Each structure stands twice: as structure tokens, then as C-alpha cells.
mmCIF file of C-alpha atoms and ligand atoms in Angstrom:
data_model
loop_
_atom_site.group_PDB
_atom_site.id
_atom_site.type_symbol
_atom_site.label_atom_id
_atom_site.label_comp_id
_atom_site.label_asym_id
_atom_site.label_seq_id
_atom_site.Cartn_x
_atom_site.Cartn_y
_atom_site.Cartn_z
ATOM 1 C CA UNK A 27 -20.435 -8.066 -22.361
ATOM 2 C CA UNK A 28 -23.498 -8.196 -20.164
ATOM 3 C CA UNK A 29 -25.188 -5.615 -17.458
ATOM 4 C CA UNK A 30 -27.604 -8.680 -16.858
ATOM 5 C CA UNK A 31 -28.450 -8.753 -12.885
ATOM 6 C CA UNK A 32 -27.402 -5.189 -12.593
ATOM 7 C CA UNK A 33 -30.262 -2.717 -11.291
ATOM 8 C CA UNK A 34 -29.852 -0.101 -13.162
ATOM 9 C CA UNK A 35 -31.648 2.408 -10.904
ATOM 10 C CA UNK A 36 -28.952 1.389 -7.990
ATOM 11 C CA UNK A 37 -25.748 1.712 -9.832
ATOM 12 C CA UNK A 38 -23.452 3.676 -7.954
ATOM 13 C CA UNK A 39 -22.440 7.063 -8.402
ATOM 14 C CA UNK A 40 -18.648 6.806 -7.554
ATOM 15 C CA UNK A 41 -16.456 4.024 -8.043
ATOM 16 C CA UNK A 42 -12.703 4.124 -6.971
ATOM 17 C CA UNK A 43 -10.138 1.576 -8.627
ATOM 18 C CA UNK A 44 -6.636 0.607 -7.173
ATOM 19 C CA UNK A 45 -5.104 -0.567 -9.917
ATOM 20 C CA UNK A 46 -2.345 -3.066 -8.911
ATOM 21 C CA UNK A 47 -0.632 -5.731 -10.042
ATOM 22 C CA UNK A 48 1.203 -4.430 -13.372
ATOM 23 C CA UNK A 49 4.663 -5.678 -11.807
ATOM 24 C CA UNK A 50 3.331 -9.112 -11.238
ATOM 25 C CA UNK A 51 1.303 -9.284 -14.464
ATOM 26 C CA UNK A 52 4.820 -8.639 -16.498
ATOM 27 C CA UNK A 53 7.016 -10.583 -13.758
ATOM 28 C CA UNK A 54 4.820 -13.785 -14.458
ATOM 29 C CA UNK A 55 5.472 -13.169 -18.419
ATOM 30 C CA UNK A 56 9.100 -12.777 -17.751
ATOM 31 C CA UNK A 57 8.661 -9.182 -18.959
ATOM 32 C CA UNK A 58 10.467 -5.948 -17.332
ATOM 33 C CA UNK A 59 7.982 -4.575 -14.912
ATOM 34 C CA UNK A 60 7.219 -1.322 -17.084
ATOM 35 C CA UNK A 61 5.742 -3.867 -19.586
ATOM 36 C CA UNK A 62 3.185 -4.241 -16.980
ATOM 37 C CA UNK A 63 2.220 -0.720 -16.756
ATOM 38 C CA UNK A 64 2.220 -0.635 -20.321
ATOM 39 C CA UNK A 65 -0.464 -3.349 -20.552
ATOM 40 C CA UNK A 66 -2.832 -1.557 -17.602
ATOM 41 C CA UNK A 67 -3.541 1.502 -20.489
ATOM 42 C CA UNK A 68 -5.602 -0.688 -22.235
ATOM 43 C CA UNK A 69 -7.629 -1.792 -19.116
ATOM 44 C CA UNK A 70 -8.303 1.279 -17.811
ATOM 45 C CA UNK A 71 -9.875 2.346 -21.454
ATOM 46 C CA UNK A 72 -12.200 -0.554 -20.811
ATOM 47 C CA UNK A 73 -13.106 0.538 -17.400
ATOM 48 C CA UNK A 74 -13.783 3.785 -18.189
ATOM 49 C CA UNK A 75 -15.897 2.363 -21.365
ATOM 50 C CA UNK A 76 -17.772 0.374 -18.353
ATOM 51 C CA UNK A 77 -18.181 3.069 -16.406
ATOM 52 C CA UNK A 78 -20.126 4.443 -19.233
ATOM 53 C CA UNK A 79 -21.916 1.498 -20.004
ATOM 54 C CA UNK A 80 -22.987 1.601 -16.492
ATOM 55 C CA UNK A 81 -23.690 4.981 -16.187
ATOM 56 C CA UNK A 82 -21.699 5.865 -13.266
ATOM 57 C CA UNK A 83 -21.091 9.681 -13.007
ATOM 58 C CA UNK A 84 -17.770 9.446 -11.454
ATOM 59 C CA UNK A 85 -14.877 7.085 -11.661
ATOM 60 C CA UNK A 86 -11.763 7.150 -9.971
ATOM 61 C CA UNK A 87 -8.156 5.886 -10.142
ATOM 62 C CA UNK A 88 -5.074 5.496 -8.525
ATOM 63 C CA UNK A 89 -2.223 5.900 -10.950
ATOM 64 C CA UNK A 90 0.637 6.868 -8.684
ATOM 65 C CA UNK A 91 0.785 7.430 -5.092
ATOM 66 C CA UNK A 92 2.840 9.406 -2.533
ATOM 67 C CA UNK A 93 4.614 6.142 -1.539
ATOM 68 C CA UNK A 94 5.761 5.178 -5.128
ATOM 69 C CA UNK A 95 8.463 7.516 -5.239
ATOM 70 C CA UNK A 96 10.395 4.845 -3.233
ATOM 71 C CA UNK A 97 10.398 2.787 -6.746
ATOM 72 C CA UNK A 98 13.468 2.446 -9.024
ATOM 73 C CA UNK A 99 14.258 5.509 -10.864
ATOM 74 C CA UNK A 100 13.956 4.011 -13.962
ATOM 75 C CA UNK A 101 10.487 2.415 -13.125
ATOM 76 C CA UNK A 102 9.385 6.057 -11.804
ATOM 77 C CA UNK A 103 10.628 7.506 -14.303
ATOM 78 C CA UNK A 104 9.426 5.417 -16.708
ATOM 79 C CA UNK A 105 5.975 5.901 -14.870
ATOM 80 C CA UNK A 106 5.887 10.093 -15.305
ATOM 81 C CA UNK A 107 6.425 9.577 -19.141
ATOM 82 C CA UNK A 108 3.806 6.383 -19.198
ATOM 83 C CA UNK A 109 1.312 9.168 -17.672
ATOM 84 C CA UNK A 110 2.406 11.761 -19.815
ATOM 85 C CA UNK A 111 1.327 9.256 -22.923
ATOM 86 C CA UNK A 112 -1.645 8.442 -22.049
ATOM 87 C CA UNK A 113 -2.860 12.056 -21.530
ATOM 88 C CA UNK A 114 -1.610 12.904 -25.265
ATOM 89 C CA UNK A 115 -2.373 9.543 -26.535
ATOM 90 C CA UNK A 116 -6.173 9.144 -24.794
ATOM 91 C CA UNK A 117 -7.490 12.810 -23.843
ATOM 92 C CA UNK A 118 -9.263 13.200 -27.208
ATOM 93 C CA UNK A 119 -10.885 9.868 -27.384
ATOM 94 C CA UNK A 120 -12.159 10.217 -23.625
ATOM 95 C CA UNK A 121 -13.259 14.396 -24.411
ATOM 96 C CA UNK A 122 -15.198 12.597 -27.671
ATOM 97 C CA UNK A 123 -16.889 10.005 -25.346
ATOM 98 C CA UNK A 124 -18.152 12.972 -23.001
ATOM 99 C CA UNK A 125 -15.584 12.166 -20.233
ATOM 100 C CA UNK A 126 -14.122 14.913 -17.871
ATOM 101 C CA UNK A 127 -10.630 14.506 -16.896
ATOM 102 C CA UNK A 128 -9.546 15.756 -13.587
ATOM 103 C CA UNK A 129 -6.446 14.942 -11.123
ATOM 104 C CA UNK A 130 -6.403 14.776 -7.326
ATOM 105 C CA UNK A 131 -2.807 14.440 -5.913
ATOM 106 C CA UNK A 132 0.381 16.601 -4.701
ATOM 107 C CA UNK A 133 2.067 18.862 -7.936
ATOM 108 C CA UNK A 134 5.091 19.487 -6.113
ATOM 109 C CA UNK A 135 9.000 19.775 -7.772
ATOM 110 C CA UNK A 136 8.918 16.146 -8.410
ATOM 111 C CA UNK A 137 6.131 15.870 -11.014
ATOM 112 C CA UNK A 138 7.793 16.168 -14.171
ATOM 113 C CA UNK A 139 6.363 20.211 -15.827
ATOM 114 C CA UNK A 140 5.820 18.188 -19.137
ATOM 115 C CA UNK A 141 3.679 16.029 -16.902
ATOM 116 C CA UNK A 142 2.150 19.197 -15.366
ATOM 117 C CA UNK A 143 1.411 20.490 -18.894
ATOM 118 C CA UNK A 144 -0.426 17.521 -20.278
ATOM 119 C CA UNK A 145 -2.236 17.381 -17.220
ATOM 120 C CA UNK A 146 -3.509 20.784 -17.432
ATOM 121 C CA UNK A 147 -4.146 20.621 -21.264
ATOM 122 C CA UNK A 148 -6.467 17.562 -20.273
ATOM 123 C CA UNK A 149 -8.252 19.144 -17.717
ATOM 124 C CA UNK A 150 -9.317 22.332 -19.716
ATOM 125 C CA UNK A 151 -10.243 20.245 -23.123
ATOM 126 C CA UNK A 152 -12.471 18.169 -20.849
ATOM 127 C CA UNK A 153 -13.684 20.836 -18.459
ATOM 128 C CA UNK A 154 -17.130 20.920 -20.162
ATOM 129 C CA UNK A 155 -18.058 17.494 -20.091
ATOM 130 C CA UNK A 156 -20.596 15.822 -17.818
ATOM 131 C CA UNK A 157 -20.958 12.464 -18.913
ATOM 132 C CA UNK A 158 -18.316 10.631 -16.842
ATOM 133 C CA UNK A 159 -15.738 12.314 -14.352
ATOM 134 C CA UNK A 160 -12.676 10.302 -14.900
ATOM 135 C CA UNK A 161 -10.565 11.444 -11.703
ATOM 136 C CA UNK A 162 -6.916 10.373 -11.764
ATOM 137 C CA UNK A 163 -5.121 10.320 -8.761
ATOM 138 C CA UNK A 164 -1.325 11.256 -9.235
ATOM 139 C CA UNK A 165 1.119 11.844 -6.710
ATOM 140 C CA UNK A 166 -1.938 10.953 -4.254
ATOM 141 C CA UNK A 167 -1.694 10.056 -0.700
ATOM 142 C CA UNK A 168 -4.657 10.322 1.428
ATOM 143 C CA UNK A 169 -3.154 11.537 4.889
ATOM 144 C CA UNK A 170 -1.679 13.891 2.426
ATOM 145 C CA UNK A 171 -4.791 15.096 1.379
ATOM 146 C CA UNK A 172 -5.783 15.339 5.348
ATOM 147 C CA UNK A 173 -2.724 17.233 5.849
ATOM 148 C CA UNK A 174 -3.005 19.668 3.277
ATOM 149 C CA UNK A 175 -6.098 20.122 4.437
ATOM 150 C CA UNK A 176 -5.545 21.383 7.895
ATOM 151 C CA UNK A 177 -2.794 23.452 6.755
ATOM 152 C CA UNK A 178 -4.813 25.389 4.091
ATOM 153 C CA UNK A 179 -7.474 26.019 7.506
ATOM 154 C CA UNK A 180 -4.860 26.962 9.624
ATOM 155 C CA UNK A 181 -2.650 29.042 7.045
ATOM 156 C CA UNK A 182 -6.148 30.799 6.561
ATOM 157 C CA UNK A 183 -6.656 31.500 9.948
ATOM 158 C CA UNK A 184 -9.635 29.225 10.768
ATOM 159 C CA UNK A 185 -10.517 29.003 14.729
ATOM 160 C CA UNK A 186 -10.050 25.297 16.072
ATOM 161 C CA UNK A 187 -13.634 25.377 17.249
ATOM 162 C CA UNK A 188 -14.249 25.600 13.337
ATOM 163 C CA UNK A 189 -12.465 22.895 12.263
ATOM 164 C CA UNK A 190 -14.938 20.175 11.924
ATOM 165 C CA UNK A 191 -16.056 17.544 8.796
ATOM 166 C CA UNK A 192 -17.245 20.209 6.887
ATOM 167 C CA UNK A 193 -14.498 22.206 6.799
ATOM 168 C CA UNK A 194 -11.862 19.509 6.832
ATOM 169 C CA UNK A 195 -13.932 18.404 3.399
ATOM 170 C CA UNK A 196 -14.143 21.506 1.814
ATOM 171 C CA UNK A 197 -10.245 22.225 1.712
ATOM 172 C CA UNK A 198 -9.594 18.548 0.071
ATOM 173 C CA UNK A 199 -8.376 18.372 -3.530
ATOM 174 C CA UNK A 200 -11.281 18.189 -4.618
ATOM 175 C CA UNK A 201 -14.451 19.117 -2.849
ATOM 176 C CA UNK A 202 -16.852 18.770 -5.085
ATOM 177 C CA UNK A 203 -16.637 14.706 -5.702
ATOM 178 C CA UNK A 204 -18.441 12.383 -3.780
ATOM 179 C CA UNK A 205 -17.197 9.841 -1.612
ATOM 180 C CA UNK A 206 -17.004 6.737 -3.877
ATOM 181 C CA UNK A 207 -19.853 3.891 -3.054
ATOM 182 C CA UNK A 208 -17.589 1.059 -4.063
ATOM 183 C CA UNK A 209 -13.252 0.553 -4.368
ATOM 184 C CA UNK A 210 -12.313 -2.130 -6.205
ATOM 185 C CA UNK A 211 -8.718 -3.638 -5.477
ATOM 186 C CA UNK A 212 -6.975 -5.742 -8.242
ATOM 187 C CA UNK A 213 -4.439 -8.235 -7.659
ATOM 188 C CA UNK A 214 -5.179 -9.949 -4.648
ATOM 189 C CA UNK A 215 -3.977 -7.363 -2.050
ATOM 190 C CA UNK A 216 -6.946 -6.892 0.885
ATOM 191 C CA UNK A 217 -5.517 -3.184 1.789
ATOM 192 C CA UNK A 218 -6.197 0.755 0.980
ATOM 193 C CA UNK A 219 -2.502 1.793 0.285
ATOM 194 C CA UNK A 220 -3.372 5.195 1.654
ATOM 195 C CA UNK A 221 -5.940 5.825 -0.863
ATOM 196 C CA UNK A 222 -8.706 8.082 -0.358
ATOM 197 C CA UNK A 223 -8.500 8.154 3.160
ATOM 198 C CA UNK A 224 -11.176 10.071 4.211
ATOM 199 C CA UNK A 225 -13.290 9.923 1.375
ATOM 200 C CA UNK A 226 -13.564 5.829 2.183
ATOM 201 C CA UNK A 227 -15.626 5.981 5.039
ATOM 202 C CA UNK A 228 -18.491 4.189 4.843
ATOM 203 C CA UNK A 229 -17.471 2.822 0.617
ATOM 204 C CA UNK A 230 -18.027 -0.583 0.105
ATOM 205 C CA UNK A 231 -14.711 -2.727 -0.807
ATOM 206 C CA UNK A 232 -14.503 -5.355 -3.189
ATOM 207 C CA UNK A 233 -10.792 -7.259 -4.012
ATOM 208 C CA UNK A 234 -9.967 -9.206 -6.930
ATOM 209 C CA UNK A 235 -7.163 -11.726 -7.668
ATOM 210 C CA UNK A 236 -7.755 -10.042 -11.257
ATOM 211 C CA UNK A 237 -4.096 -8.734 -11.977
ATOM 212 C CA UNK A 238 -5.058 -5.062 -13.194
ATOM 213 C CA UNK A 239 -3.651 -5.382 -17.177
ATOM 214 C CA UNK A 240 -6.586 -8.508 -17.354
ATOM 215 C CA UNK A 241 -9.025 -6.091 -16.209
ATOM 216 C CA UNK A 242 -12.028 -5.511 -18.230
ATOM 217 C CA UNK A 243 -15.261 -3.972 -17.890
ATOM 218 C CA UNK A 244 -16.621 -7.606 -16.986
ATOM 219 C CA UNK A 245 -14.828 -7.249 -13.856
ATOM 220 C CA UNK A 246 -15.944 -3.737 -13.204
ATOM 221 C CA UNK A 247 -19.676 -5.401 -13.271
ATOM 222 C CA UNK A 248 -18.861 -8.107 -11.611
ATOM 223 C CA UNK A 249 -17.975 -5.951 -8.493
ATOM 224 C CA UNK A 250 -20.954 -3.791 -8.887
ATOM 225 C CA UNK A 251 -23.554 -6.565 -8.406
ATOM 226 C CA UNK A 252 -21.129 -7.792 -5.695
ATOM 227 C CA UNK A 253 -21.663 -4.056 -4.570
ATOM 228 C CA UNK A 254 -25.305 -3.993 -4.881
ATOM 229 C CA UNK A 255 -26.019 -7.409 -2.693
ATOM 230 C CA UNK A 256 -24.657 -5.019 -0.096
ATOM 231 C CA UNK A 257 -26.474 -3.722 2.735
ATOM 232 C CA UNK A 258 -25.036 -0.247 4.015
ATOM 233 C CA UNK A 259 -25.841 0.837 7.051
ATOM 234 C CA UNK A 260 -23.911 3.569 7.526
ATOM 235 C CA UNK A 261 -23.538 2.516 11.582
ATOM 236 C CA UNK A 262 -27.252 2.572 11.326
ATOM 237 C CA UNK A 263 -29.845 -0.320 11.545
ATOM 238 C CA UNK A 264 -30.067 -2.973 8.912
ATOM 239 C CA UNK A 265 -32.041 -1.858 6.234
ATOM 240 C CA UNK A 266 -35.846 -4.063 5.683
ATOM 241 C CA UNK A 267 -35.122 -7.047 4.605
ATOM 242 C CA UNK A 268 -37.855 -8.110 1.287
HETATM 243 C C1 LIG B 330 0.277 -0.885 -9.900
HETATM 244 O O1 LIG B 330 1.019 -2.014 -10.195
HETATM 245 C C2 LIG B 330 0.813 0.353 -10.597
HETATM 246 C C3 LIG B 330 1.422 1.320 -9.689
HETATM 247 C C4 LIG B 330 1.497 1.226 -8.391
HETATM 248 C C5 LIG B 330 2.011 2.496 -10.311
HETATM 249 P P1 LIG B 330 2.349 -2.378 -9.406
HETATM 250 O O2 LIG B 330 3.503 -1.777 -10.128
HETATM 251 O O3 LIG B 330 2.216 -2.028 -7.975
HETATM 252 O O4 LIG B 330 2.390 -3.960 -9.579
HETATM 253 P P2 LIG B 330 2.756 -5.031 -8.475
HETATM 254 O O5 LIG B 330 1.883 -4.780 -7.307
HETATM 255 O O6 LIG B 330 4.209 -4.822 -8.152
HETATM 256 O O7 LIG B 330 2.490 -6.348 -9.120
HETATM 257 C C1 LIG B 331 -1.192 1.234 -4.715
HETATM 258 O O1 LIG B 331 -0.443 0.164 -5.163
HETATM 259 C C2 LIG B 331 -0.888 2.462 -5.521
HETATM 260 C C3 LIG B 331 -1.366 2.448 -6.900
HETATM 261 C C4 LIG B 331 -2.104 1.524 -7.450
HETATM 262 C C5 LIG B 331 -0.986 3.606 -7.679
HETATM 263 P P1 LIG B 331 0.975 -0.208 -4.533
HETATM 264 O O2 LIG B 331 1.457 -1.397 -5.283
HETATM 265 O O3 LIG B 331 1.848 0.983 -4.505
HETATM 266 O O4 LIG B 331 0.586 -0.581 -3.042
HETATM 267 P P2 LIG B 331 1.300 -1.557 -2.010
HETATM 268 O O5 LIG B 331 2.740 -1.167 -1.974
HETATM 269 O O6 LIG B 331 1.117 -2.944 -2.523
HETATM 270 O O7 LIG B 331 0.565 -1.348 -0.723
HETATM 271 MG MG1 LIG B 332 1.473 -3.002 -6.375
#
């Protein structure tokens, strides 16, 4: 395990992770799919112990999105009680390590109110904590985060002429986290699968063929010094070169 060629005064302060690949991970094992989600708990313990490592102050992940309720019952299914798990299973070994748990997403009917519960009961043990924000994206879609958005400033009344970035970012789910520096991708796929829309802007991208049950926090550094040979400009001018 090694932070070697990692500045530590540049580390960012958001990372995103789509984690992908579970199916493919099982389907190459000749396991049932769910065995592939199964296997992903244990990576993203050891992303979220990198995160630490690294000192990042937030760290988000995309566990289920809007789209994946076009999966196979079963698998979705399966998916609400793997989530359920690892919130019963996990939240008091993440509140130990100093981690605050929150959730970004839709809770409409479809979310299991077992699910619901957990979730809560994880976000109010944690609520204290300030070393790491883990942020799990549920039920997330990112032009349904836009959406909601604009509704909740039209439903309270705001003038068009107000509607601008500011306010457009203060009604999303949550308005107090950062847009991430760096998304990593897993499993070989060069795309955003509606993640994050807006908050990706100007983040710096970084895919791996790494199927996401073989991630470990080795990968997570890897894409940080990837991240940090990076020169964001923000549409601007390229920064001095040394
Ligand atoms: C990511 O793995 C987990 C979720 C989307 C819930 P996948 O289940 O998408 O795995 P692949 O992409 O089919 O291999
Ligand atoms: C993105 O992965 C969603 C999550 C990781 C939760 P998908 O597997 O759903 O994305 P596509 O279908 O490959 O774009
Ligand atoms: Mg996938």
C-alpha cells in the first residue's frame, strides 16, 4: 500500500466512483450476477479506507441509479436488500472510523421503507462526523436531480429572471457538497451513466478496465496521481508550466 508520488497538499477534495462491472466480474466466474454485487462490499470498504488514507474530505458513490430499475426483479430486488446490509452490516465500523454517511437520490414508493429506515438510521448515527463524507447515491439520476430542481424553484414561486447557477445549485440534493475534482469509472466503460450531471462540470475523469469487486485502494491512488498530472483550466489559460 503506497501514497508514494502523491502530493499530499494537492489531493483532492471530492472524488466520485461509478462502480461497475459486478455483473461481469461474477459472469466471468460463472457466478449469478448478484454474486458480483456481493463481492463490490468489500471494495468499497477499501476505498473508503483510501479515501482516508488520502485524506479526501468527501467521497462519493453510485450504488443504484434511476435507470437500474429496468434490471430483473430479482437482481433489483436483490440489490434493495444488498443496500439494506451493508447499512446494518457497515454503519458502525464507518461512524468508528469518523465517516459521515449521507444519500443523494430519489426516495419515492419504489425504495423499499426498510431501505428508507436503515438509511435514515445511518445518516443520524453519522451526522456528527467530519472526517470523511461517504455520499451514496441511491435511486440517483442526474437530470433527475436537475429536474427536481427546477420544480422545487418553480413550486416555490421563484421568477425566471432568478433562476440562474446559483439557484439551480442550491435546490440539488445536496447543496452543500462540492463538485467532485476527479470520477473514477471501473470496468472499462468511457461514459457518465447520468451521474452527477451537473456537479461534473469541469471534474477530471479517469476509467479503469479494473472490474469494480478487484478494486482496492491501490487503484483509488493510482487515479489520483493520474488526477494530479492534470492541468485544469477550467476554460481558462493553461496554467505555468515549471
Ligand atoms: C454495477 O455493476 C452495479 C450496479 C449498477 C448496481 P453492474 O451490475 O452494472 O455490472 P456490469 O456492468 O453488468 O458488469
Ligand atoms: C452505472 O452503471 C450505475 C451504477 C454504477 C450504479 P450501469 O451499469 O447502470 O451503467 P450502464 O448501463 O453501463 O451505462
Ligand atoms: Mg454496469
Amino acid at each position: 500500500m503506497t501514497l508514494d508520488g502523491i502530493d499530499r497538499a494537492r489531493v483532492p477534495v471530492h472524488v466520485g466512483c461509478v462502480m461497475d462491472g459486478n455483473g461481469r466480474w461474477a459472469q466471468q466466474r460463472g457466478l449469478p450476477r448478484t454474486e458480483g454485487h456481493a463481492a463490490g462490499e468489500k471494495a468499497l470498504l477499501d476505498a473508503v479506507e483510501g479515501a482516508l488514507d488520502l485524506g479526501l474530505a468527501w467521497l462519493t458513490v453510485y450504488a443504484f441509479s434511476t435507470e437500474n430499475w429496468k434490471r430483473p426483479a430479482d437482481e433489483v430486488r436483490y440489490l434493495m436488500q444488498f443496500n439494506e446490509g451493508i447499512l446494518t452490516r457497515r454503519r458502525d465500523e464507518l461512524h468508528e472510523r469518523g465517516v459521515r454517511i449521507r444519500f443523494v437520490g430519489r426516495r419515492d414508493w419504489r425504495v423499499p421503507r426498510r431501505l428508507v429506515r436503515r438509511m435514515d438510521e445511518a445518516l443520524d448515527l453519522t451526522a456528527a462526523n467530519r472526517t470523511l463524507t461517504l455520499t451514496i447515491a441511491f435511486n440517483y439520476g442526474g437530470r433527475a436531480e436537475i429536474v427536481d430542481a427546477v420544480r422545487a424553484l418553480v413550486a416555490a414561486g421563484t421568477p425566471a429572471a432568478r433562476i440562474d447557477e446559483r439557484a439551480i445549485r442550491r435546490h440539488l440534493y445536496d447543496p452543500t457538497m462540492p463538485d467532485p475534482d476527479l470520477v473514477v469509472r471501473t470496468s472499462g466503460e468511457y461514459r457518465i451513466s447520468n451521474f452527477l450531471l451537473w456537479e461534473l462540470a469541469y471534474s477530471e475523469l479517469v476509467f479503469t478496465d479494473v472490474l469494480w469487486p478487484d478494486f482496492r485502494r491501490q487503484h483509488l491512488f493510482d487515479a489520483v496521481r493520474e488526477f494530479q498530472g492534470r492541468d485544469r483550466r477550467y476554460g481558462g489559460v493553461e496554467r505555468q508550466r515549471r
